[in-house]
């Protein structure tokens, strides 16, 4: 099992869950893995906790009393300071539609109840890995897109872009290999990691979000879709 780097400060996970026994179980397992755990039993409390003490990741139950997890996610994504906050949505059902809705609302990943604790922990570690912390450093640039890896800032034509952690890692990977076509599976390996299972269609959702974030009004699409092959950082030739 991958260990957290002992030299790093312990990441804080905000667990938003209204079922007390599950909350207790999650706290126990997360603390055992070296995480700090903060908790909220409903959506309002979750938004308050995030404002008071921003966590490194939010584990957000979909089914909450009053405000749904989906609405919490939407509100966090609307606010400038929490737009890039890593969020894993816990869905009660396993229908694909729910997963896509969770991702479309801005969650970075999702897991369906009932879940195996190890699978959840792997997803948390993978998302924390892609949301930064680890030193890469330097500046990547291609066409009018610039990524400052130290400051974690991305801009296009001087206009600052606001990317979620997964979109950031995707763009970072593309910027490291401009022009090269990657299959969904290759992107999953590179960005999500090999140790977790993610549906290839998840890549499409994040590519859509990346496009929305980087392609401004009247700007050329910088992500090229290569039918039945995958995606590349490349200009679509008209
Ligand atoms: Ca619930």
PDB file of C-alpha atoms and ligand atoms in Angstrom:
ATOM      1  CA  UNK A   1       0.000   0.000   0.000  1.00  0.00           C
ATOM      2  CA  UNK A   2       1.283   3.454  -0.883  1.00  0.00           C
ATOM      3  CA  UNK A   3       2.312   5.430   2.158  1.00  0.00           C
ATOM      4  CA  UNK A   4       1.898   9.128   2.532  1.00  0.00           C
ATOM      5  CA  UNK A   5       5.168  10.979   2.381  1.00  0.00           C
ATOM      6  CA  UNK A   6       6.158  11.360   6.002  1.00  0.00           C
ATOM      7  CA  UNK A   7       7.934  14.654   5.384  1.00  0.00           C
ATOM      8  CA  UNK A   8       4.744  16.303   4.139  1.00  0.00           C
ATOM      9  CA  UNK A   9       2.131  17.894   6.371  1.00  0.00           C
ATOM     10  CA  UNK A  10      -0.832  15.576   6.831  1.00  0.00           C
ATOM     11  CA  UNK A  11      -3.548  16.348   4.294  1.00  0.00           C
ATOM     12  CA  UNK A  12      -6.958  17.210   5.709  1.00  0.00           C
ATOM     13  CA  UNK A  13     -10.030  15.452   4.367  1.00  0.00           C
ATOM     14  CA  UNK A  14     -13.422  17.006   4.999  1.00  0.00           C
ATOM     15  CA  UNK A  15     -15.926  14.160   5.209  1.00  0.00           C
ATOM     16  CA  UNK A  16     -19.491  15.278   4.519  1.00  0.00           C
ATOM     17  CA  UNK A  17     -21.789  12.474   5.596  1.00  0.00           C
ATOM     18  CA  UNK A  18     -25.068  12.428   7.526  1.00  0.00           C
ATOM     19  CA  UNK A  19     -24.924   8.746   8.513  1.00  0.00           C
ATOM     20  CA  UNK A  20     -23.089   8.751  11.830  1.00  0.00           C
ATOM     21  CA  UNK A  21     -21.862   5.112  11.725  1.00  0.00           C
ATOM     22  CA  UNK A  22     -20.381   5.594   8.242  1.00  0.00           C
ATOM     23  CA  UNK A  23     -18.793   8.868   9.319  1.00  0.00           C
ATOM     24  CA  UNK A  24     -17.167   7.100  12.271  1.00  0.00           C
ATOM     25  CA  UNK A  25     -15.905   4.311  10.033  1.00  0.00           C
ATOM     26  CA  UNK A  26     -14.489   6.784   7.512  1.00  0.00           C
ATOM     27  CA  UNK A  27     -12.804   8.837  10.213  1.00  0.00           C
ATOM     28  CA  UNK A  28     -11.220   5.717  11.700  1.00  0.00           C
ATOM     29  CA  UNK A  29      -9.845   4.512   8.359  1.00  0.00           C
ATOM     30  CA  UNK A  30      -8.677   7.893   7.127  1.00  0.00           C
ATOM     31  CA  UNK A  31      -6.886   8.677  10.378  1.00  0.00           C
ATOM     32  CA  UNK A  32      -5.258   5.267  10.279  1.00  0.00           C
ATOM     33  CA  UNK A  33      -3.883   6.251   6.850  1.00  0.00           C
ATOM     34  CA  UNK A  34      -2.362   9.418   8.288  1.00  0.00           C
ATOM     35  CA  UNK A  35      -4.987  11.921   7.180  1.00  0.00           C
ATOM     36  CA  UNK A  36      -6.471  14.609   9.344  1.00  0.00           C
ATOM     37  CA  UNK A  37     -10.236  14.406   9.315  1.00  0.00           C
ATOM     38  CA  UNK A  38     -12.738  17.188   9.571  1.00  0.00           C
ATOM     39  CA  UNK A  39     -16.458  16.449   9.368  1.00  0.00           C
ATOM     40  CA  UNK A  40     -19.794  17.943   8.440  1.00  0.00           C
ATOM     41  CA  UNK A  41     -23.219  16.304   8.719  1.00  0.00           C
ATOM     42  CA  UNK A  42     -25.007  18.414   6.134  1.00  0.00           C
ATOM     43  CA  UNK A  43     -24.414  20.722   3.189  1.00  0.00           C
ATOM     44  CA  UNK A  44     -24.611  24.028   5.048  1.00  0.00           C
ATOM     45  CA  UNK A  45     -22.126  22.830   7.616  1.00  0.00           C
ATOM     46  CA  UNK A  46     -19.850  21.605   4.823  1.00  0.00           C
ATOM     47  CA  UNK A  47     -19.777  25.029   3.147  1.00  0.00           C
ATOM     48  CA  UNK A  48     -19.092  26.624   6.530  1.00  0.00           C
ATOM     49  CA  UNK A  49     -16.251  24.248   7.334  1.00  0.00           C
ATOM     50  CA  UNK A  50     -14.663  24.827   3.923  1.00  0.00           C
ATOM     51  CA  UNK A  51     -14.817  28.590   4.454  1.00  0.00           C
ATOM     52  CA  UNK A  52     -13.364  28.361   7.971  1.00  0.00           C
ATOM     53  CA  UNK A  53     -10.635  25.816   7.334  1.00  0.00           C
ATOM     54  CA  UNK A  54     -10.107  24.847   3.681  1.00  0.00           C
ATOM     55  CA  UNK A  55      -9.383  21.093   3.476  1.00  0.00           C
ATOM     56  CA  UNK A  56      -7.110  19.393   0.940  1.00  0.00           C
ATOM     57  CA  UNK A  57      -9.955  17.240  -0.298  1.00  0.00           C
ATOM     58  CA  UNK A  58     -13.706  16.898   0.241  1.00  0.00           C
ATOM     59  CA  UNK A  59     -15.390  13.520   0.415  1.00  0.00           C
ATOM     60  CA  UNK A  60     -18.942  14.512  -0.334  1.00  0.00           C
ATOM     61  CA  UNK A  61     -22.010  12.322   0.121  1.00  0.00           C
ATOM     62  CA  UNK A  62     -24.634  12.950  -2.556  1.00  0.00           C
ATOM     63  CA  UNK A  63     -27.657  12.146  -0.368  1.00  0.00           C
ATOM     64  CA  UNK A  64     -27.709  14.698   2.429  1.00  0.00           C
ATOM     65  CA  UNK A  65     -30.614  16.258   4.329  1.00  0.00           C
ATOM     66  CA  UNK A  66     -31.797  19.633   2.961  1.00  0.00           C
ATOM     67  CA  UNK A  67     -29.006  20.603   0.530  1.00  0.00           C
ATOM     68  CA  UNK A  68     -27.783  17.713  -1.639  1.00  0.00           C
ATOM     69  CA  UNK A  69     -24.132  16.928  -2.144  1.00  0.00           C
ATOM     70  CA  UNK A  70     -24.599  17.870  -5.777  1.00  0.00           C
ATOM     71  CA  UNK A  71     -25.697  21.365  -4.748  1.00  0.00           C
ATOM     72  CA  UNK A  72     -22.767  21.679  -2.328  1.00  0.00           C
ATOM     73  CA  UNK A  73     -20.446  20.732  -5.172  1.00  0.00           C
ATOM     74  CA  UNK A  74     -22.072  23.275  -7.477  1.00  0.00           C
ATOM     75  CA  UNK A  75     -21.685  26.041  -4.903  1.00  0.00           C
ATOM     76  CA  UNK A  76     -18.059  25.190  -4.222  1.00  0.00           C
ATOM     77  CA  UNK A  77     -17.297  25.261  -7.942  1.00  0.00           C
ATOM     78  CA  UNK A  78     -19.014  28.625  -8.343  1.00  0.00           C
ATOM     79  CA  UNK A  79     -16.821  30.284  -5.753  1.00  0.00           C
ATOM     80  CA  UNK A  80     -13.486  31.499  -6.949  1.00  0.00           C
ATOM     81  CA  UNK A  81     -11.484  30.301  -3.943  1.00  0.00           C
ATOM     82  CA  UNK A  82     -12.902  26.763  -4.000  1.00  0.00           C
ATOM     83  CA  UNK A  83     -13.116  26.225  -7.743  1.00  0.00           C
ATOM     84  CA  UNK A  84     -10.087  23.928  -7.710  1.00  0.00           C
ATOM     85  CA  UNK A  85     -10.830  22.147  -4.428  1.00  0.00           C
ATOM     86  CA  UNK A  86     -10.523  18.370  -4.972  1.00  0.00           C
ATOM     87  CA  UNK A  87     -13.934  16.723  -4.524  1.00  0.00           C
ATOM     88  CA  UNK A  88     -14.873  13.047  -4.518  1.00  0.00           C
ATOM     89  CA  UNK A  89     -18.622  12.494  -4.665  1.00  0.00           C
ATOM     90  CA  UNK A  90     -20.118   9.470  -2.944  1.00  0.00           C
ATOM     91  CA  UNK A  91     -23.158   8.343  -4.891  1.00  0.00           C
ATOM     92  CA  UNK A  92     -25.833   6.053  -3.507  1.00  0.00           C
ATOM     93  CA  UNK A  93     -26.599   4.419  -6.819  1.00  0.00           C
ATOM     94  CA  UNK A  94     -24.401   2.866  -9.424  1.00  0.00           C
ATOM     95  CA  UNK A  95     -26.114   4.120 -12.540  1.00  0.00           C
ATOM     96  CA  UNK A  96     -23.707   5.636 -15.041  1.00  0.00           C
ATOM     97  CA  UNK A  97     -25.952   8.649 -15.329  1.00  0.00           C
ATOM     98  CA  UNK A  98     -25.331   9.569 -11.700  1.00  0.00           C
ATOM     99  CA  UNK A  99     -21.604   9.346 -12.177  1.00  0.00           C
ATOM    100  CA  UNK A 100     -21.720  11.581 -15.206  1.00  0.00           C
ATOM    101  CA  UNK A 101     -23.955  14.064 -13.365  1.00  0.00           C
ATOM    102  CA  UNK A 102     -21.529  14.147 -10.454  1.00  0.00           C
ATOM    103  CA  UNK A 103     -18.619  14.809 -12.808  1.00  0.00           C
ATOM    104  CA  UNK A 104     -20.559  17.366 -14.820  1.00  0.00           C
ATOM    105  CA  UNK A 105     -21.351  19.264 -11.636  1.00  0.00           C
ATOM    106  CA  UNK A 106     -17.649  19.581 -11.020  1.00  0.00           C
ATOM    107  CA  UNK A 107     -16.674  16.611  -8.864  1.00  0.00           C
ATOM    108  CA  UNK A 108     -13.210  15.270  -9.699  1.00  0.00           C
ATOM    109  CA  UNK A 109     -14.126  11.685  -9.023  1.00  0.00           C
ATOM    110  CA  UNK A 110     -16.932   9.593  -7.595  1.00  0.00           C
ATOM    111  CA  UNK A 111     -17.409   6.305  -5.833  1.00  0.00           C
ATOM    112  CA  UNK A 112     -20.666   4.389  -5.445  1.00  0.00           C
ATOM    113  CA  UNK A 113     -22.017   3.110  -2.130  1.00  0.00           C
ATOM    114  CA  UNK A 114     -21.436   0.530  -0.865  1.00  0.00           C
ATOM    115  CA  UNK A 115     -17.709   0.863  -1.488  1.00  0.00           C
ATOM    116  CA  UNK A 116     -14.673  -1.086  -0.424  1.00  0.00           C
ATOM    117  CA  UNK A 117     -12.600   1.085   1.913  1.00  0.00           C
ATOM    118  CA  UNK A 118      -9.354   0.259   0.083  1.00  0.00           C
ATOM    119  CA  UNK A 119     -10.828   1.440  -3.219  1.00  0.00           C
ATOM    120  CA  UNK A 120     -11.905   4.722  -1.656  1.00  0.00           C
ATOM    121  CA  UNK A 121      -8.481   5.255  -0.077  1.00  0.00           C
ATOM    122  CA  UNK A 122      -6.795   4.588  -3.434  1.00  0.00           C
ATOM    123  CA  UNK A 123      -9.003   7.195  -5.084  1.00  0.00           C
ATOM    124  CA  UNK A 124      -8.289   9.743  -2.366  1.00  0.00           C
ATOM    125  CA  UNK A 125      -4.542   9.204  -2.700  1.00  0.00           C
ATOM    126  CA  UNK A 126      -4.728   9.398  -6.502  1.00  0.00           C
ATOM    127  CA  UNK A 127      -6.716  12.644  -6.449  1.00  0.00           C
ATOM    128  CA  UNK A 128      -4.369  14.215  -3.900  1.00  0.00           C
ATOM    129  CA  UNK A 129      -1.468  13.219  -6.128  1.00  0.00           C
ATOM    130  CA  UNK A 130      -2.958  14.906  -9.145  1.00  0.00           C
ATOM    131  CA  UNK A 131      -4.000  18.002  -7.223  1.00  0.00           C
ATOM    132  CA  UNK A 132      -0.368  18.849  -6.674  1.00  0.00           C
ATOM    133  CA  UNK A 133       1.753  19.048  -3.591  1.00  0.00           C
ATOM    134  CA  UNK A 134       4.411  16.992  -5.321  1.00  0.00           C
ATOM    135  CA  UNK A 135       7.274  18.997  -6.776  1.00  0.00           C
ATOM    136  CA  UNK A 136       7.378  19.292 -10.550  1.00  0.00           C
ATOM    137  CA  UNK A 137       8.367  22.918 -11.106  1.00  0.00           C
ATOM    138  CA  UNK A 138       9.065  25.093 -14.021  1.00  0.00           C
ATOM    139  CA  UNK A 139       6.980  26.631 -16.716  1.00  0.00           C
ATOM    140  CA  UNK A 140       5.344  24.814 -19.592  1.00  0.00           C
ATOM    141  CA  UNK A 141       4.214  26.709 -22.636  1.00  0.00           C
ATOM    142  CA  UNK A 142       2.652  25.899 -25.969  1.00  0.00           C
ATOM    143  CA  UNK A 143       1.094  28.330 -28.425  1.00  0.00           C
ATOM    144  CA  UNK A 144      -0.595  30.966 -26.233  1.00  0.00           C
ATOM    145  CA  UNK A 145      -0.999  28.625 -23.232  1.00  0.00           C
ATOM    146  CA  UNK A 146       1.338  28.981 -20.254  1.00  0.00           C
ATOM    147  CA  UNK A 147       1.481  26.855 -17.129  1.00  0.00           C
ATOM    148  CA  UNK A 148       3.495  28.021 -14.146  1.00  0.00           C
ATOM    149  CA  UNK A 149       3.958  24.797 -12.211  1.00  0.00           C
ATOM    150  CA  UNK A 150       5.361  26.514  -9.129  1.00  0.00           C
ATOM    151  CA  UNK A 151       2.493  28.929  -8.711  1.00  0.00           C
ATOM    152  CA  UNK A 152       0.014  26.392 -10.128  1.00  0.00           C
ATOM    153  CA  UNK A 153      -1.235  29.085 -12.509  1.00  0.00           C
ATOM    154  CA  UNK A 154      -2.420  28.615 -16.056  1.00  0.00           C
ATOM    155  CA  UNK A 155      -3.181  31.267 -18.612  1.00  0.00           C
ATOM    156  CA  UNK A 156      -4.123  31.518 -22.240  1.00  0.00           C
ATOM    157  CA  UNK A 157      -3.232  34.668 -24.127  1.00  0.00           C
ATOM    158  CA  UNK A 158      -2.556  36.300 -20.750  1.00  0.00           C
ATOM    159  CA  UNK A 159      -6.044  35.444 -19.479  1.00  0.00           C
ATOM    160  CA  UNK A 160      -5.935  33.403 -16.256  1.00  0.00           C
ATOM    161  CA  UNK A 161      -7.643  30.002 -16.494  1.00  0.00           C
ATOM    162  CA  UNK A 162      -9.351  28.269 -13.597  1.00  0.00           C
ATOM    163  CA  UNK A 163      -8.899  24.529 -13.795  1.00  0.00           C
ATOM    164  CA  UNK A 164      -9.940  21.768 -11.436  1.00  0.00           C
ATOM    165  CA  UNK A 165      -7.142  19.433 -10.279  1.00  0.00           C
ATOM    166  CA  UNK A 166      -7.894  16.773 -12.877  1.00  0.00           C
ATOM    167  CA  UNK A 167      -8.091  19.267 -15.751  1.00  0.00           C
ATOM    168  CA  UNK A 168      -4.849  20.799 -14.526  1.00  0.00           C
ATOM    169  CA  UNK A 169      -3.058  17.445 -14.580  1.00  0.00           C
ATOM    170  CA  UNK A 170      -4.510  16.608 -18.003  1.00  0.00           C
ATOM    171  CA  UNK A 171      -3.332  19.895 -19.465  1.00  0.00           C
ATOM    172  CA  UNK A 172       0.045  19.503 -17.761  1.00  0.00           C
ATOM    173  CA  UNK A 173       0.454  16.081 -19.340  1.00  0.00           C
ATOM    174  CA  UNK A 174      -0.568  17.392 -22.773  1.00  0.00           C
ATOM    175  CA  UNK A 175       1.838  20.317 -22.432  1.00  0.00           C
ATOM    176  CA  UNK A 176       4.643  17.865 -21.724  1.00  0.00           C
ATOM    177  CA  UNK A 177       3.883  16.075 -25.014  1.00  0.00           C
ATOM    178  CA  UNK A 178       2.393  18.563 -27.445  1.00  0.00           C
ATOM    179  CA  UNK A 179       1.081  17.143 -30.704  1.00  0.00           C
ATOM    180  CA  UNK A 180       1.131  13.562 -29.521  1.00  0.00           C
ATOM    181  CA  UNK A 181      -2.082  11.571 -29.597  1.00  0.00           C
ATOM    182  CA  UNK A 182      -2.997   9.694 -26.433  1.00  0.00           C
ATOM    183  CA  UNK A 183      -5.687   7.067 -26.043  1.00  0.00           C
ATOM    184  CA  UNK A 184      -8.145   7.322 -23.151  1.00  0.00           C
ATOM    185  CA  UNK A 185      -6.334   4.437 -21.458  1.00  0.00           C
ATOM    186  CA  UNK A 186      -2.965   6.189 -21.775  1.00  0.00           C
ATOM    187  CA  UNK A 187      -4.448   9.353 -20.305  1.00  0.00           C
ATOM    188  CA  UNK A 188      -5.970   7.360 -17.444  1.00  0.00           C
ATOM    189  CA  UNK A 189      -2.602   5.791 -16.665  1.00  0.00           C
ATOM    190  CA  UNK A 190      -0.765   9.091 -16.834  1.00  0.00           C
ATOM    191  CA  UNK A 191      -3.212  11.313 -15.027  1.00  0.00           C
ATOM    192  CA  UNK A 192      -5.274   9.074 -12.740  1.00  0.00           C
ATOM    193  CA  UNK A 193      -2.659   6.395 -12.136  1.00  0.00           C
ATOM    194  CA  UNK A 194      -2.704   2.668 -12.700  1.00  0.00           C
ATOM    195  CA  UNK A 195      -3.843   1.678  -9.248  1.00  0.00           C
ATOM    196  CA  UNK A 196      -7.439   2.760  -9.608  1.00  0.00           C
ATOM    197  CA  UNK A 197     -10.150   1.692 -11.956  1.00  0.00           C
ATOM    198  CA  UNK A 198     -11.782   4.553 -13.846  1.00  0.00           C
ATOM    199  CA  UNK A 199     -14.141   4.242 -16.783  1.00  0.00           C
ATOM    200  CA  UNK A 200     -12.563   5.473 -20.033  1.00  0.00           C
ATOM    201  CA  UNK A 201     -15.604   7.707 -20.599  1.00  0.00           C
ATOM    202  CA  UNK A 202     -14.553   9.673 -17.510  1.00  0.00           C
ATOM    203  CA  UNK A 203     -11.724  10.997 -19.658  1.00  0.00           C
ATOM    204  CA  UNK A 204     -14.249  12.438 -22.086  1.00  0.00           C
ATOM    205  CA  UNK A 205     -15.995  14.308 -19.288  1.00  0.00           C
ATOM    206  CA  UNK A 206     -12.745  15.893 -18.128  1.00  0.00           C
ATOM    207  CA  UNK A 207     -11.651  16.695 -21.680  1.00  0.00           C
ATOM    208  CA  UNK A 208     -14.980  18.494 -22.098  1.00  0.00           C
ATOM    209  CA  UNK A 209     -14.332  20.467 -18.917  1.00  0.00           C
ATOM    210  CA  UNK A 210     -10.774  21.239 -19.966  1.00  0.00           C
ATOM    211  CA  UNK A 211     -11.988  22.540 -23.320  1.00  0.00           C
ATOM    212  CA  UNK A 212     -14.613  24.682 -21.623  1.00  0.00           C
ATOM    213  CA  UNK A 213     -11.947  26.163 -19.363  1.00  0.00           C
ATOM    214  CA  UNK A 214      -9.239  26.847 -21.952  1.00  0.00           C
ATOM    215  CA  UNK A 215     -11.175  27.742 -25.077  1.00  0.00           C
ATOM    216  CA  UNK A 216     -12.492  31.260 -24.668  1.00  0.00           C
ATOM    217  CA  UNK A 217     -15.003  32.986 -26.887  1.00  0.00           C
ATOM    218  CA  UNK A 218     -13.744  32.889 -30.476  1.00  0.00           C
ATOM    219  CA  UNK A 219     -10.536  31.038 -29.582  1.00  0.00           C
ATOM    220  CA  UNK A 220      -9.331  28.000 -31.486  1.00  0.00           C
ATOM    221  CA  UNK A 221      -9.862  24.633 -29.780  1.00  0.00           C
ATOM    222  CA  UNK A 222      -6.441  23.429 -28.598  1.00  0.00           C
ATOM    223  CA  UNK A 223      -7.567  19.871 -27.915  1.00  0.00           C
ATOM    224  CA  UNK A 224      -7.804  17.752 -31.013  1.00  0.00           C
ATOM    225  CA  UNK A 225     -10.128  14.753 -30.966  1.00  0.00           C
ATOM    226  CA  UNK A 226      -8.727  11.923 -33.023  1.00  0.00           C
ATOM    227  CA  UNK A 227     -11.576   9.616 -33.839  1.00  0.00           C
ATOM    228  CA  UNK A 228     -11.198   6.136 -32.315  1.00  0.00           C
ATOM    229  CA  UNK A 229      -7.662   7.038 -31.192  1.00  0.00           C
ATOM    230  CA  UNK A 230      -7.928   9.639 -28.466  1.00  0.00           C
ATOM    231  CA  UNK A 231      -6.871  13.211 -27.839  1.00  0.00           C
ATOM    232  CA  UNK A 232      -3.918  15.478 -28.510  1.00  0.00           C
ATOM    233  CA  UNK A 233      -2.830  18.982 -27.668  1.00  0.00           C
ATOM    234  CA  UNK A 234      -2.977  20.303 -31.169  1.00  0.00           C
ATOM    235  CA  UNK A 235      -4.847  22.838 -33.202  1.00  0.00           C
ATOM    236  CA  UNK A 236      -7.832  21.536 -35.098  1.00  0.00           C
ATOM    237  CA  UNK A 237      -7.080  22.191 -38.707  1.00  0.00           C
ATOM    238  CA  UNK A 238     -10.099  23.570 -40.408  1.00  0.00           C
TER     239      UNK A 238
HETATM  240 CA1  LIG B   1     -26.351  10.244   3.142  1.00  0.00          CA
END
